[in-house]
PDB file of C-alpha atoms in Angstrom:
ATOM      1  CA  MET A  49      -4.108  -5.310  -0.135  1.00 65.00           C
ATOM      2  CA  ASP A  50      -3.884  -4.423   3.541  1.00 85.00           C
ATOM      3  CA  GLN A  51      -3.290  -7.559   5.632  1.00 90.00           C
ATOM      4  CA  LYS A  52      -6.247  -6.731   7.902  1.00 88.00           C
ATOM      5  CA  ILE A  53      -8.575  -6.749   4.891  1.00 94.00           C
ATOM      6  CA  ALA A  54      -6.970  -9.901   3.488  1.00 94.00           C
ATOM      7  CA  ASN A  55      -7.696 -11.563   6.836  1.00 94.00           C
ATOM      8  CA  LEU A  56     -11.446 -11.069   6.229  1.00 98.00           C
ATOM      9  CA  GLU A  57     -11.504 -13.590   3.400  1.00 98.00           C
ATOM     10  CA  GLY A  58     -13.776 -16.489   4.290  1.00 98.00           C
ATOM     11  CA  LYS A  59     -14.316 -15.088   7.768  1.00 98.00           C
ATOM     12  CA  LEU A  60     -17.013 -13.663  10.043  1.00 98.00           C
ATOM     13  CA  ILE A  61     -17.639  -9.945  10.561  1.00 98.00           C
ATOM     14  CA  VAL A  62     -19.876  -9.151  13.542  1.00 98.00           C
ATOM     15  CA  SER A  63     -22.146  -6.116  13.409  1.00 98.00           C
ATOM     16  CA  CYS A  64     -22.030  -4.378  16.803  1.00 98.00           C
ATOM     17  CA  GLN A  65     -24.767  -1.764  16.705  1.00 98.00           C
ATOM     18  CA  ALA A  66     -27.394  -0.488  19.119  1.00 97.00           C
ATOM     19  CA  LEU A  67     -29.595   2.449  18.179  1.00 95.00           C
ATOM     20  CA  PRO A  68     -30.638   5.119  20.735  1.00 96.00           C
ATOM     21  CA  GLU A  69     -33.957   3.387  21.474  1.00 96.00           C
ATOM     22  CA  GLU A  70     -32.279   0.025  22.166  1.00 97.00           C
ATOM     23  CA  PRO A  71     -31.280  -1.139  25.671  1.00 97.00           C
ATOM     24  CA  LEU A  72     -27.598  -1.713  24.814  1.00 98.00           C
ATOM     25  CA  HIS A  73     -27.119   1.739  23.244  1.00 98.00           C
ATOM     26  CA  SER A  74     -23.694   2.755  24.574  1.00 98.00           C
ATOM     27  CA  SER A  75     -20.257   3.099  23.029  1.00 98.00           C
ATOM     28  CA  PHE A  76     -18.801   1.376  26.100  1.00 98.00           C
ATOM     29  CA  ILE A  77     -21.089  -1.630  25.614  1.00 98.00           C
ATOM     30  CA  MET A  78     -20.398  -1.808  21.861  1.00 98.00           C
ATOM     31  CA  GLY A  79     -16.673  -1.819  22.609  1.00 98.00           C
ATOM     32  CA  ARG A  80     -17.138  -4.802  24.921  1.00 98.00           C
ATOM     33  CA  MET A  81     -19.448  -6.441  22.382  1.00 98.00           C
ATOM     34  CA  ALA A  82     -16.682  -6.158  19.783  1.00 98.00           C
ATOM     35  CA  LEU A  83     -14.173  -7.637  22.233  1.00 98.00           C
ATOM     36  CA  ALA A  84     -16.531 -10.561  22.892  1.00 98.00           C
ATOM     37  CA  ALA A  85     -16.886 -11.045  19.129  1.00 98.00           C
ATOM     38  CA  LYS A  86     -13.098 -11.075  18.726  1.00 98.00           C
ATOM     39  CA  ILE A  87     -12.680 -13.614  21.530  1.00 98.00           C
ATOM     40  CA  GLY A  88     -15.275 -15.750  19.750  1.00 98.00           C
ATOM     41  CA  GLY A  89     -13.218 -15.675  16.555  1.00 98.00           C
ATOM     42  CA  ALA A  90     -14.671 -12.770  14.530  1.00 98.00           C
ATOM     43  CA  CYS A  91     -12.184 -11.198  12.124  1.00 98.00           C
ATOM     44  CA  GLY A  92     -13.963  -7.879  11.572  1.00 98.00           C
ATOM     45  CA  ILE A  93     -16.569  -5.540  13.064  1.00 98.00           C
ATOM     46  CA  ARG A  94     -19.316  -3.431  11.479  1.00 98.00           C
ATOM     47  CA  ALA A  95     -20.247  -0.417  13.598  1.00 98.00           C
ATOM     48  CA  ASN A  96     -22.349   2.744  13.597  1.00 98.00           C
ATOM     49  CA  THR A  97     -21.102   6.249  14.594  1.00 98.00           C
ATOM     50  CA  LYS A  98     -17.614   7.591  15.175  1.00 98.00           C
ATOM     51  CA  GLU A  99     -18.121   7.357  18.961  1.00 98.00           C
ATOM     52  CA  ASP A 100     -18.805   3.617  18.868  1.00 98.00           C
ATOM     53  CA  ILE A 101     -16.000   3.014  16.371  1.00 98.00           C
ATOM     54  CA  ARG A 102     -13.471   4.928  18.465  1.00 98.00           C
ATOM     55  CA  GLU A 103     -14.357   2.809  21.522  1.00 98.00           C
ATOM     56  CA  ILE A 104     -14.264  -0.400  19.482  1.00 98.00           C
ATOM     57  CA  GLN A 105     -10.821   0.523  18.125  1.00 98.00           C
ATOM     58  CA  SER A 106      -9.615   0.930  21.720  1.00 98.00           C
ATOM     59  CA  GLN A 107     -10.703  -2.630  22.492  1.00 98.00           C
ATOM     60  CA  VAL A 108      -9.871  -4.664  19.368  1.00 98.00           C
ATOM     61  CA  ASP A 109      -7.379  -4.495  16.525  1.00 97.00           C
ATOM     62  CA  LEU A 110      -9.789  -5.722  13.866  1.00 98.00           C
ATOM     63  CA  PRO A 111     -10.813  -4.061  10.596  1.00 98.00           C
ATOM     64  CA  VAL A 112     -13.977  -1.996  10.952  1.00 98.00           C
ATOM     65  CA  ILE A 113     -16.744  -1.381   8.434  1.00 98.00           C
ATOM     66  CA  GLY A 114     -17.967   2.029   9.543  1.00 99.00           C
ATOM     67  CA  ILE A 115     -21.353   3.616   8.940  1.00 99.00           C
ATOM     68  CA  VAL A 116     -23.424   6.467  10.299  1.00 98.00           C
ATOM     69  CA  LYS A 117     -27.181   5.977  10.379  1.00 98.00           C
ATOM     70  CA  ARG A 118     -29.024   9.288  10.095  1.00 98.00           C
ATOM     71  CA  ASP A 119     -32.489  10.203   8.849  1.00 97.00           C
ATOM     72  CA  TYR A 120     -33.098  13.074   6.439  1.00 97.00           C
ATOM     73  CA  ALA A 121     -36.588  14.407   5.698  1.00 96.00           C
ATOM     74  CA  ASP A 122     -36.119  14.444   1.924  1.00 95.00           C
ATOM     75  CA  SER A 123     -34.702  10.931   1.531  1.00 96.00           C
ATOM     76  CA  GLU A 124     -35.248   7.280   2.433  1.00 94.00           C
ATOM     77  CA  VAL A 125     -31.482   6.731   2.502  1.00 97.00           C
ATOM     78  CA  TYR A 126     -30.191   6.544   6.089  1.00 98.00           C
ATOM     79  CA  ILE A 127     -26.879   4.635   5.931  1.00 98.00           C
ATOM     80  CA  THR A 128     -24.050   7.172   5.503  1.00 98.00           C
ATOM     81  CA  PRO A 129     -26.279   9.413   3.361  1.00 98.00           C
ATOM     82  CA  THR A 130     -24.177  12.599   2.956  1.00 98.00           C
ATOM     83  CA  MET A 131     -20.659  13.996   3.109  1.00 98.00           C
ATOM     84  CA  LYS A 132     -21.340  15.048   6.710  1.00 98.00           C
ATOM     85  CA  GLU A 133     -21.398  11.375   7.765  1.00 98.00           C
ATOM     86  CA  ILE A 134     -18.317  10.579   5.678  1.00 98.00           C
ATOM     87  CA  GLU A 135     -16.385  13.386   7.399  1.00 98.00           C
ATOM     88  CA  GLU A 136     -17.438  12.088  10.824  1.00 98.00           C
ATOM     89  CA  LEU A 137     -16.222   8.598   9.952  1.00 98.00           C
ATOM     90  CA  MET A 138     -12.913   9.894   8.592  1.00 98.00           C
ATOM     91  CA  GLU A 139     -12.168  11.258  12.067  1.00 98.00           C
ATOM     92  CA  VAL A 140     -11.756   7.624  13.191  1.00 98.00           C
ATOM     93  CA  LYS A 141     -10.678   6.182   9.808  1.00 98.00           C
ATOM     94  CA  PRO A 142     -12.432   2.789   9.661  1.00 98.00           C
ATOM     95  CA  GLU A 143     -10.804   0.441   7.159  1.00 98.00           C
ATOM     96  CA  ILE A 144     -14.020   0.328   5.103  1.00 98.00           C
ATOM     97  CA  ILE A 145     -16.875   2.839   4.904  1.00 98.00           C
ATOM     98  CA  ALA A 146     -20.272   1.475   3.870  1.00 99.00           C
ATOM     99  CA  MET A 147     -23.099   3.490   2.358  1.00 98.00           C
ATOM    100  CA  ASP A 148     -26.573   2.891   0.987  1.00 98.00           C
ATOM    101  CA  ALA A 149     -26.134   2.066  -2.708  1.00 98.00           C
ATOM    102  CA  THR A 150     -29.799   1.519  -3.564  1.00 98.00           C
ATOM    103  CA  ILE A 151     -31.716   3.395  -6.276  1.00 96.00           C
ATOM    104  CA  SER A 152     -33.393   5.534  -3.611  1.00 93.00           C
ATOM    105  CA  LYS A 153     -32.622   9.240  -3.994  1.00 88.00           C
ATOM    106  CA  ARG A 154     -30.080  10.612  -1.559  1.00 94.00           C
ATOM    107  CA  PRO A 155     -30.598  13.808   0.468  1.00 96.00           C
ATOM    108  CA  GLY A 156     -30.516  16.892  -1.735  1.00 94.00           C
ATOM    109  CA  ASN A 157     -31.697  14.754  -4.675  1.00 94.00           C
ATOM    110  CA  LYS A 158     -28.132  13.593  -5.294  1.00 95.00           C
ATOM    111  CA  THR A 159     -27.615  10.379  -7.243  1.00 96.00           C
ATOM    112  CA  LEU A 160     -25.416   7.558  -5.984  1.00 97.00           C
ATOM    113  CA  GLU A 161     -23.021   8.124  -8.881  1.00 97.00           C
ATOM    114  CA  GLU A 162     -22.619  11.826  -8.052  1.00 96.00           C
ATOM    115  CA  PHE A 163     -22.075  11.136  -4.364  1.00 97.00           C
ATOM    116  CA  PHE A 164     -19.678   8.243  -4.893  1.00 98.00           C
ATOM    117  CA  HIS A 165     -17.508  10.236  -7.318  1.00 98.00           C
ATOM    118  CA  GLU A 166     -17.424  13.063  -4.791  1.00 98.00           C
ATOM    119  CA  VAL A 167     -16.261  10.880  -1.883  1.00 98.00           C
ATOM    120  CA  LYS A 168     -13.780   8.950  -4.052  1.00 98.00           C
ATOM    121  CA  GLU A 169     -12.222  12.194  -5.183  1.00 98.00           C
ATOM    122  CA  ARG A 170     -11.924  13.524  -1.651  1.00 98.00           C
ATOM    123  CA  TYR A 171     -10.658  10.259  -0.132  1.00 98.00           C
ATOM    124  CA  PRO A 172      -9.005   8.261  -2.937  1.00 97.00           C
ATOM    125  CA  ASP A 173      -7.299   5.764  -0.605  1.00 97.00           C
ATOM    126  CA  GLN A 174     -10.423   4.837   1.383  1.00 98.00           C
ATOM    127  CA  LEU A 175     -12.148   1.467   0.824  1.00 98.00           C
ATOM    128  CA  TRP A 176     -15.903   1.616   0.137  1.00 98.00           C
ATOM    129  CA  MET A 177     -18.734  -0.880   0.570  1.00 98.00           C
ATOM    130  CA  ALA A 178     -22.069  -0.658  -1.263  1.00 98.00           C
ATOM    131  CA  ASP A 179     -25.154  -1.675   0.744  1.00 98.00           C
ATOM    132  CA  CYS A 180     -27.528  -2.948  -1.966  1.00 98.00           C
ATOM    133  CA  SER A 181     -31.033  -4.416  -2.095  1.00 98.00           C
ATOM    134  CA  THR A 182     -31.262  -5.946  -5.585  1.00 98.00           C
ATOM    135  CA  VAL A 183     -28.991  -7.688  -8.081  1.00 98.00           C
ATOM    136  CA  GLU A 184     -29.281  -4.657 -10.392  1.00 98.00           C
ATOM    137  CA  GLU A 185     -28.158  -2.255  -7.672  1.00 98.00           C
ATOM    138  CA  ALA A 186     -25.255  -4.524  -6.764  1.00 98.00           C
ATOM    139  CA  LEU A 187     -24.016  -4.740 -10.350  1.00 98.00           C
ATOM    140  CA  TYR A 188     -24.389  -0.973 -10.799  1.00 98.00           C
ATOM    141  CA  ALA A 189     -22.321  -0.356  -7.644  1.00 98.00           C
ATOM    142  CA  ASP A 190     -19.797  -2.864  -8.973  1.00 98.00           C
ATOM    143  CA  GLU A 191     -19.529  -0.840 -12.202  1.00 98.00           C
ATOM    144  CA  LEU A 192     -19.124   2.402 -10.239  1.00 98.00           C
ATOM    145  CA  GLY A 193     -16.085   0.880  -8.559  1.00 98.00           C
ATOM    146  CA  PHE A 194     -17.060   0.081  -4.974  1.00 98.00           C
ATOM    147  CA  ASP A 195     -14.441  -2.179  -3.366  1.00 98.00           C
ATOM    148  CA  PHE A 196     -17.050  -4.382  -1.689  1.00 98.00           C
ATOM    149  CA  ILE A 197     -20.606  -5.182  -2.738  1.00 98.00           C
ATOM    150  CA  GLY A 198     -22.981  -6.013   0.130  1.00 98.00           C
ATOM    151  CA  THR A 199     -26.445  -7.602   0.216  1.00 98.00           C
ATOM    152  CA  THR A 200     -27.241  -5.541   3.308  1.00 98.00           C
ATOM    153  CA  MET A 201     -30.494  -3.947   2.123  1.00 98.00           C
ATOM    154  CA  VAL A 202     -32.220  -6.966   0.543  1.00 97.00           C
ATOM    155  CA  GLY A 203     -35.835  -6.906   1.736  1.00 95.00           C
ATOM    156  CA  TYR A 204     -35.542  -3.431   3.282  1.00 94.00           C
ATOM    157  CA  THR A 205     -36.445  -1.292   0.249  1.00 95.00           C
ATOM    158  CA  GLU A 206     -39.599  -0.867  -1.822  1.00 94.00           C
ATOM    159  CA  GLN A 207     -37.906  -2.458  -4.830  1.00 95.00           C
ATOM    160  CA  SER A 208     -36.840  -5.512  -2.812  1.00 95.00           C
ATOM    161  CA  LYS A 209     -39.982  -5.963  -0.686  1.00 93.00           C
ATOM    162  CA  GLY A 210     -40.558  -9.626  -0.001  1.00 90.00           C
ATOM    163  CA  SER A 211     -37.014 -10.567  -1.061  1.00 94.00           C
ATOM    164  CA  LYS A 212     -34.781 -12.504   1.282  1.00 94.00           C
ATOM    165  CA  ILE A 213     -31.122 -13.135   0.733  1.00 95.00           C
ATOM    166  CA  GLU A 214     -31.449 -16.818   1.651  1.00 93.00           C
ATOM    167  CA  ALA A 215     -34.556 -17.469  -0.514  1.00 93.00           C
ATOM    168  CA  ASP A 216     -34.121 -20.125  -3.230  1.00 94.00           C
ATOM    169  CA  ASP A 217     -30.758 -21.178  -1.869  1.00 94.00           C
ATOM    170  CA  PHE A 218     -29.335 -17.656  -1.870  1.00 97.00           C
ATOM    171  CA  ALA A 219     -30.211 -16.991  -5.535  1.00 97.00           C
ATOM    172  CA  ILE A 220     -29.599 -13.228  -5.192  1.00 98.00           C
ATOM    173  CA  LEU A 221     -26.158 -13.792  -3.700  1.00 98.00           C
ATOM    174  CA  ARG A 222     -25.288 -16.444  -6.312  1.00 98.00           C
ATOM    175  CA  GLU A 223     -26.090 -14.076  -9.162  1.00 98.00           C
ATOM    176  CA  ILE A 224     -24.151 -11.159  -7.660  1.00 98.00           C
ATOM    177  CA  VAL A 225     -21.114 -13.359  -6.983  1.00 98.00           C
ATOM    178  CA  ALA A 226     -21.254 -14.733 -10.525  1.00 98.00           C
ATOM    179  CA  LYS A 227     -21.436 -11.318 -12.205  1.00 98.00           C
ATOM    180  CA  ALA A 228     -19.609  -8.828  -9.962  1.00 98.00           C
ATOM    181  CA  LYS A 229     -15.931  -7.995 -10.431  1.00 98.00           C
ATOM    182  CA  HIS A 230     -15.435  -6.796  -6.841  1.00 98.00           C
ATOM    183  CA  LYS A 231     -15.608  -8.713  -3.594  1.00 98.00           C
ATOM    184  CA  VAL A 232     -19.083  -9.576  -2.338  1.00 98.00           C
ATOM    185  CA  ILE A 233     -19.961  -9.440   1.359  1.00 98.00           C
ATOM    186  CA  ALA A 234     -23.058 -11.397   2.371  1.00 98.00           C
ATOM    187  CA  GLU A 235     -25.166  -9.578   4.941  1.00 98.00           C
ATOM    188  CA  GLY A 236     -28.799  -9.681   6.022  1.00 96.00           C
ATOM    189  CA  ASN A 237     -30.848 -12.358   7.769  1.00 93.00           C
ATOM    190  CA  ILE A 238     -27.908 -14.739   8.044  1.00 97.00           C
ATOM    191  CA  ASN A 239     -28.999 -16.027  11.414  1.00 96.00           C
ATOM    192  CA  THR A 240     -27.444 -19.480  11.769  1.00 97.00           C
ATOM    193  CA  PRO A 241     -23.861 -20.759  11.637  1.00 98.00           C
ATOM    194  CA  GLU A 242     -24.953 -23.059   8.797  1.00 98.00           C
ATOM    195  CA  LYS A 243     -26.104 -20.125   6.640  1.00 98.00           C
ATOM    196  CA  ALA A 244     -22.897 -18.223   7.379  1.00 98.00           C
ATOM    197  CA  LYS A 245     -20.825 -21.215   6.270  1.00 98.00           C
ATOM    198  CA  HIS A 246     -22.967 -21.695   3.173  1.00 98.00           C
ATOM    199  CA  VAL A 247     -22.606 -18.142   1.829  1.00 98.00           C
ATOM    200  CA  ILE A 248     -18.827 -18.481   2.002  1.00 98.00           C
ATOM    201  CA  GLU A 249     -19.102 -21.762   0.102  1.00 98.00           C
ATOM    202  CA  LEU A 250     -21.159 -19.899  -2.520  1.00 98.00           C
ATOM    203  CA  GLY A 251     -18.331 -17.428  -3.078  1.00 98.00           C
ATOM    204  CA  ALA A 252     -18.946 -14.527  -0.701  1.00 98.00           C
ATOM    205  CA  TYR A 253     -15.671 -12.907   0.400  1.00 98.00           C
ATOM    206  CA  SER A 254     -16.920 -12.661   3.973  1.00 98.00           C
ATOM    207  CA  VAL A 255     -20.160 -12.594   5.921  1.00 98.00           C
ATOM    208  CA  VAL A 256     -21.639 -10.003   8.283  1.00 98.00           C
ATOM    209  CA  VAL A 257     -23.845 -11.293  11.098  1.00 98.00           C
ATOM    210  CA  GLY A 258     -25.542  -8.888  13.478  1.00 98.00           C
ATOM    211  CA  SER A 259     -28.786  -9.218  15.421  1.00 97.00           C
ATOM    212  CA  ILE A 260     -28.570 -12.934  16.149  1.00 97.00           C
ATOM    213  CA  ILE A 261     -25.251 -12.309  17.944  1.00 97.00           C
ATOM    214  CA  THR A 262     -25.523  -8.776  19.317  1.00 97.00           C
ATOM    215  CA  ARG A 263     -29.196  -7.910  19.943  1.00 97.00           C
ATOM    216  CA  PRO A 264     -30.333  -9.868  23.019  1.00 97.00           C
ATOM    217  CA  GLN A 265     -33.867  -8.469  22.917  1.00 97.00           C
ATOM    218  CA  LEU A 266     -34.370  -9.997  19.449  1.00 96.00           C
ATOM    219  CA  ILE A 267     -32.709 -13.278  20.397  1.00 96.00           C
ATOM    220  CA  THR A 268     -34.968 -13.505  23.468  1.00 97.00           C
ATOM    221  CA  ARG A 269     -38.054 -12.752  21.356  1.00 97.00           C
ATOM    222  CA  SER A 270     -37.250 -15.607  18.966  1.00 95.00           C
ATOM    223  CA  PHE A 271     -37.224 -18.036  21.916  1.00 96.00           C
ATOM    224  CA  VAL A 272     -40.468 -16.644  23.346  1.00 98.00           C
ATOM    225  CA  GLU A 273     -42.290 -16.718  20.009  1.00 97.00           C
ATOM    226  CA  GLU A 274     -41.239 -20.300  19.356  1.00 96.00           C
ATOM    227  CA  MET A 275     -42.385 -21.369  22.836  1.00 97.00           C
ATOM    228  CA  GLU A 276     -45.760 -19.646  22.359  1.00 97.00           C
ATOM    229  CA  ARG A 277     -46.392 -21.138  18.929  1.00 93.00           C
ATOM    230  CA  LYS A 278     -49.435 -23.430  18.993  1.00 83.00           C
TER     231      LYS A 278
END
């Protein structure tokens, strides 16, 4: 295993993303955000678009989980949905490429299995991460041969509505860790240092934390809402 990937074990990955409608949307800013995360002790970065990843790579020598978020009219899948996004990411060669691995139909009515076999055949040496929303999806992605299984989409899909990764002492994560053969990355709503530590104790290979570190508008809102609570 590549030493950079080995260094992720038991460590924090910071998601540095800002969408076009967000105030920090800028490859320059995401590069500096990644540098700040590295100075704070992060051992990996998750990032969106080849432009942001290229800038991040110029600022830090940390492994990157790369994605491209793009909407297609015929699909609910928006995280690295087609070969077009894969090709864009391969221009900057992130160590890991993540994609939606839910049961939702991909653009062009392609199944996850069809798409994954296609990308594996074209890029056999690339590492892949499955962004899943249920235990069933995670175990299916595990069977397909994804290198990393992520809890990224828990609560974000119709089939996982109302689910939260940390509900019932991280029951979803516990079950995936217990049954999956590949490494599990905990991601989604892990918004305290205590939760991040706990998921590693439960057997996650590493943990991705995003908004609570890198989205100041959401961090500010949490303060304001708490102060306004009767």
